[in-house]
Every structure is written in C-alpha cells, then in structure tokens.
PDB file of C-alpha atoms in Angstrom:
ATOM      1  CA  MET A   1      76.696 -18.189 -28.891  1.00  0.00           C
ATOM      2  CA  GLY A   2      76.321 -17.980 -25.105  1.00  0.00           C
ATOM      3  CA  ALA A   3      74.916 -14.754 -23.679  1.00  0.00           C
ATOM      4  CA  GLY A   4      77.965 -12.507 -24.155  1.00  0.00           C
ATOM      5  CA  THR A   5      80.437 -15.086 -22.847  1.00  0.00           C
ATOM      6  CA  GLY A   6      82.293 -15.729 -26.100  1.00  0.00           C
ATOM      7  CA  VAL A   7      81.695 -19.469 -25.747  1.00  0.00           C
ATOM      8  CA  ASP A   8      79.631 -21.479 -28.220  1.00  0.00           C
ATOM      9  CA  VAL A   9      76.806 -23.435 -26.637  1.00  0.00           C
ATOM     10  CA  ASP A  10      75.148 -26.227 -28.580  1.00  0.00           C
ATOM     11  CA  VAL A  11      71.799 -27.625 -27.525  1.00  0.00           C
ATOM     12  CA  VAL A  12      71.243 -31.193 -28.687  1.00  0.00           C
ATOM     13  CA  VAL A  13      67.952 -33.055 -28.479  1.00  0.00           C
ATOM     14  CA  CYS A  14      68.422 -36.821 -28.353  1.00  0.00           C
ATOM     15  CA  PRO A  15      65.342 -38.971 -28.938  1.00  0.00           C
ATOM     16  CA  GLY A  16      64.468 -40.904 -25.816  1.00  0.00           C
ATOM     17  CA  VAL A  17      67.163 -39.181 -23.757  1.00  0.00           C
ATOM     18  CA  GLY A  18      66.225 -35.525 -23.589  1.00  0.00           C
ATOM     19  CA  VAL A  19      68.127 -32.309 -24.029  1.00  0.00           C
ATOM     20  CA  GLY A  20      71.901 -32.030 -23.677  1.00  0.00           C
ATOM     21  CA  VAL A  21      74.084 -28.938 -23.677  1.00  0.00           C
ATOM     22  CA  GLY A  22      77.598 -29.002 -25.130  1.00  0.00           C
ATOM     23  CA  VAL A  23      80.175 -26.279 -24.603  1.00  0.00           C
ATOM     24  CA  GLY A  24      82.392 -25.280 -27.537  1.00  0.00           C
ATOM     25  CA  ARG A  25      86.106 -24.388 -27.726  1.00  0.00           C
ATOM     26  CA  ALA A  26      87.756 -25.637 -24.498  1.00  0.00           C
ATOM     27  CA  GLY A  27      85.014 -28.206 -24.035  1.00  0.00           C
ATOM     28  CA  GLY A  28      85.695 -29.620 -27.502  1.00  0.00           C
ATOM     29  CA  LEU A  29      89.416 -29.922 -26.852  1.00  0.00           C
ATOM     30  CA  GLY A  30      88.737 -31.408 -23.417  1.00  0.00           C
ATOM     31  CA  ALA A  31      86.385 -33.941 -24.993  1.00  0.00           C
ATOM     32  CA  ALA A  32      89.021 -34.839 -27.587  1.00  0.00           C
ATOM     33  CA  LEU A  33      91.560 -35.360 -24.800  1.00  0.00           C
ATOM     34  CA  ILE A  34      89.087 -37.581 -22.953  1.00  0.00           C
ATOM     35  CA  VAL A  35      88.630 -39.709 -26.079  1.00  0.00           C
ATOM     36  CA  LEU A  36      92.405 -39.857 -26.642  1.00  0.00           C
ATOM     37  CA  LYS A  37      92.948 -40.825 -22.995  1.00  0.00           C
ATOM     38  CA  GLY A  38      90.352 -43.580 -23.350  1.00  0.00           C
ATOM     39  CA  LEU A  39      91.984 -44.929 -26.510  1.00  0.00           C
ATOM     40  CA  VAL A  40      95.397 -44.942 -24.826  1.00  0.00           C
ATOM     41  CA  GLU A  41      93.921 -46.787 -21.835  1.00  0.00           C
ATOM     42  CA  PHE A  42      92.214 -49.289 -24.150  1.00  0.00           C
ATOM     43  CA  GLY A  43      95.468 -49.977 -25.993  1.00  0.00           C
ATOM     44  CA  GLY A  44      97.270 -50.445 -22.686  1.00  0.00           C
ATOM     45  CA  MET A  45      94.628 -52.887 -21.481  1.00  0.00           C
ATOM     46  CA  LEU A  46      94.938 -54.868 -24.716  1.00  0.00           C
ATOM     47  CA  LEU A  47      98.702 -55.115 -24.220  1.00  0.00           C
ATOM     48  CA  LEU A  48      98.211 -56.173 -20.576  1.00  0.00           C
ATOM     49  CA  GLY A  49      95.722 -58.811 -21.724  1.00  0.00           C
ATOM     50  CA  ARG A  50      98.208 -60.085 -24.291  1.00  0.00           C
ATOM     51  CA  PHE A  51     100.851 -60.358 -21.571  1.00  0.00           C
ATOM     52  CA  ALA A  52      98.486 -62.146 -19.176  1.00  0.00           C
ATOM     53  CA  VAL A  53      97.438 -64.722 -21.788  1.00  0.00           C
ATOM     54  CA  HIS A  54     101.096 -65.217 -22.699  1.00  0.00           C
ATOM     55  CA  LEU A  55     101.897 -65.990 -19.054  1.00  0.00           C
ATOM     56  CA  LEU A  56      98.912 -68.279 -18.561  1.00  0.00           C
ATOM     57  CA  SER A  57      99.548 -70.295 -21.751  1.00  0.00           C
ATOM     58  CA  PHE A  58     102.700 -71.909 -20.329  1.00  0.00           C
ATOM     59  CA  GLY A  59     104.757 -71.763 -23.533  1.00  0.00           C
ATOM     60  CA  ARG A  60     101.916 -72.698 -25.894  1.00  0.00           C
ATOM     61  CA  HIS A  61     100.750 -69.126 -26.476  1.00  0.00           C
ATOM     62  CA  GLU A  62     101.170 -69.271 -30.279  1.00  0.00           C
ATOM     63  CA  ALA A  63      98.483 -71.983 -30.469  1.00  0.00           C
ATOM     64  CA  ASN A  64      96.070 -70.051 -28.241  1.00  0.00           C
ATOM     65  CA  PRO A  65      93.332 -68.327 -30.288  1.00  0.00           C
ATOM     66  CA  ILE A  66      92.808 -65.662 -27.625  1.00  0.00           C
ATOM     67  CA  TYR A  67      96.510 -64.803 -27.704  1.00  0.00           C
ATOM     68  CA  ARG A  68      96.403 -64.589 -31.502  1.00  0.00           C
ATOM     69  CA  LEU A  69      93.411 -62.246 -31.234  1.00  0.00           C
ATOM     70  CA  PHE A  70      95.345 -60.039 -28.802  1.00  0.00           C
ATOM     71  CA  CYS A  71      98.330 -60.089 -31.190  1.00  0.00           C
ATOM     72  CA  TRP A  72      96.095 -59.034 -34.067  1.00  0.00           C
ATOM     73  CA  LEU A  73      94.521 -56.220 -32.019  1.00  0.00           C
ATOM     74  CA  THR A  74      97.860 -54.932 -30.728  1.00  0.00           C
ATOM     75  CA  ALA A  75      99.771 -55.252 -34.023  1.00  0.00           C
ATOM     76  CA  PRO A  76      99.396 -51.518 -34.890  1.00  0.00           C
ATOM     77  CA  LEU A  77     100.779 -50.559 -31.469  1.00  0.00           C
ATOM     78  CA  VAL A  78     103.716 -52.939 -31.858  1.00  0.00           C
ATOM     79  CA  ARG A  79     104.415 -51.554 -35.353  1.00  0.00           C
ATOM     80  CA  VAL A  80     104.600 -48.029 -33.934  1.00  0.00           C
ATOM     81  CA  ALA A  81     106.920 -49.320 -31.205  1.00  0.00           C
ATOM     82  CA  ARG A  82     109.156 -50.881 -33.890  1.00  0.00           C
ATOM     83  CA  TRP A  83     109.245 -47.554 -35.719  1.00  0.00           C
ATOM     84  CA  VAL A  84     110.151 -45.633 -32.524  1.00  0.00           C
ATOM     85  CA  ALA A  85     112.540 -48.123 -30.904  1.00  0.00           C
ATOM     86  CA  PRO A  86     116.164 -48.445 -31.983  1.00  0.00           C
ATOM     87  CA  LYS A  87     117.056 -51.457 -34.146  1.00  0.00           C
ATOM     88  CA  MET A  88     118.967 -53.114 -31.292  1.00  0.00           C
ATOM     89  CA  VAL A  89     115.670 -53.732 -29.425  1.00  0.00           C
ATOM     90  CA  GLU A  90     114.572 -57.295 -30.095  1.00  0.00           C
ATOM     91  CA  ASP A  91     111.149 -57.909 -31.605  1.00  0.00           C
ATOM     92  CA  ARG A  92     110.019 -59.922 -28.592  1.00  0.00           C
ATOM     93  CA  HIS A  93     110.394 -56.792 -26.422  1.00  0.00           C
ATOM     94  CA  LEU A  94     108.309 -54.539 -28.677  1.00  0.00           C
ATOM     95  CA  PRO A  95     104.989 -55.107 -26.834  1.00  0.00           C
ATOM     96  CA  LEU A  96     106.693 -53.833 -23.657  1.00  0.00           C
ATOM     97  CA  VAL A  97     108.019 -50.815 -25.569  1.00  0.00           C
ATOM     98  CA  ALA A  98     104.506 -50.160 -26.896  1.00  0.00           C
ATOM     99  CA  PHE A  99     103.057 -50.388 -23.382  1.00  0.00           C
ATOM    100  CA  LEU A 100     105.662 -47.982 -21.990  1.00  0.00           C
ATOM    101  CA  LEU A 101     104.987 -45.518 -24.824  1.00  0.00           C
ATOM    102  CA  LEU A 102     101.264 -45.643 -24.094  1.00  0.00           C
ATOM    103  CA  PHE A 103     101.936 -45.213 -20.377  1.00  0.00           C
ATOM    104  CA  TRP A 104     103.984 -42.060 -20.928  1.00  0.00           C
ATOM    105  CA  ILE A 105     101.416 -40.680 -23.390  1.00  0.00           C
ATOM    106  CA  TRP A 106      98.752 -41.303 -20.738  1.00  0.00           C
ATOM    107  CA  VAL A 107     100.852 -39.489 -18.089  1.00  0.00           C
ATOM    108  CA  ALA A 108     101.353 -36.537 -20.474  1.00  0.00           C
ATOM    109  CA  ILE A 109      97.615 -36.324 -21.147  1.00  0.00           C
ATOM    110  CA  ILE A 110      96.873 -36.301 -17.415  1.00  0.00           C
ATOM    111  CA  LEU A 111      99.567 -33.745 -16.561  1.00  0.00           C
ATOM    112  CA  PHE A 112      99.217 -31.320 -19.449  1.00  0.00           C
ATOM    113  CA  GLY A 113      95.609 -31.857 -20.473  1.00  0.00           C
ATOM    114  CA  GLY A 114      94.229 -32.292 -16.968  1.00  0.00           C
ATOM    115  CA  PRO A 115      92.857 -28.742 -16.621  1.00  0.00           C
ATOM    116  CA  LEU A 116      91.002 -29.001 -19.951  1.00  0.00           C
ATOM    117  CA  ILE A 117      89.645 -32.426 -19.055  1.00  0.00           C
ATOM    118  CA  LEU A 118      88.505 -31.120 -15.675  1.00  0.00           C
ATOM    119  CA  GLN A 119      86.846 -28.120 -17.301  1.00  0.00           C
ATOM    120  CA  SER A 120      84.959 -30.251 -19.811  1.00  0.00           C
ATOM    121  CA  ARG A 121      83.864 -32.805 -17.178  1.00  0.00           C
ATOM    122  CA  GLY A 122      82.713 -30.315 -14.604  1.00  0.00           C
ATOM    123  CA  GLY A 123      85.583 -30.906 -12.163  1.00  0.00           C
ATOM    124  CA  VAL A 124      85.719 -34.717 -12.190  1.00  0.00           C
ATOM    125  CA  LEU A 125      88.878 -36.418 -13.443  1.00  0.00           C
ATOM    126  CA  GLY A 126      88.701 -40.132 -14.139  1.00  0.00           C
TER     127      GLY A 126
END
C-alpha cells in the first residue's frame, strides 16, 4: 500500500530490465482498457488487410492464400457481426459490419475510457 494514499503500489523486478512500479486500482483498469483498445485496433487492421487483399486480387481472392489467412483470422469478428446484424444484411457485407462495430467500440474506449488511459500512461494517449 502506498504511503497513506489508498492506492496499491506493486514493485516488480524483471531480470535484465530492472525495477518497475505498477499502480493498482485505476492503473489496472486503465491498463485493461489499453489492452482492449489494442485488440480492437488489431482486429480493425486485420479487416482492413482483408479488404486490401480482396481489392488487389482482381476477382481471384478466394484462391489467394493470404486472403484465406485473413478470412481465417477475421472469422470470429465476422461471426459476431452476423450475430449482431439483422438477417437482411447479406453475408458479403459482414466484414464491413464487423469493421464498423470495432470502430465504434474504439471510439467509445477513447471517449469514455480516455481519462483512465491517460492516468495509467502518465498523460500520454496513443
């Protein structure tokens, strides 16, 4: 426990790196939001990569192994989009729905979790 501050302070010794100090409570939630934000960004980049390979394959995207890899990696996101989207949305539009869902989740994390992220990063948002 920090010196009368009511905040837990953890001291971690990493071999070859040195000593690190982690702040509990708000810092833990801020760190979780940072990880969630990173995962959302990663999923969005995978969907953008899938779209780019689709465009650059000139109609032969199903035979492209890189496109199939992107499809495999983004399949969980597309399944969630299918679950969220109404039945009238065609399956070929589901990657766009997944991307838009991730975009709005990312915006919500920035807007509502921004102060916690700033607090845990020492005032740097990125």
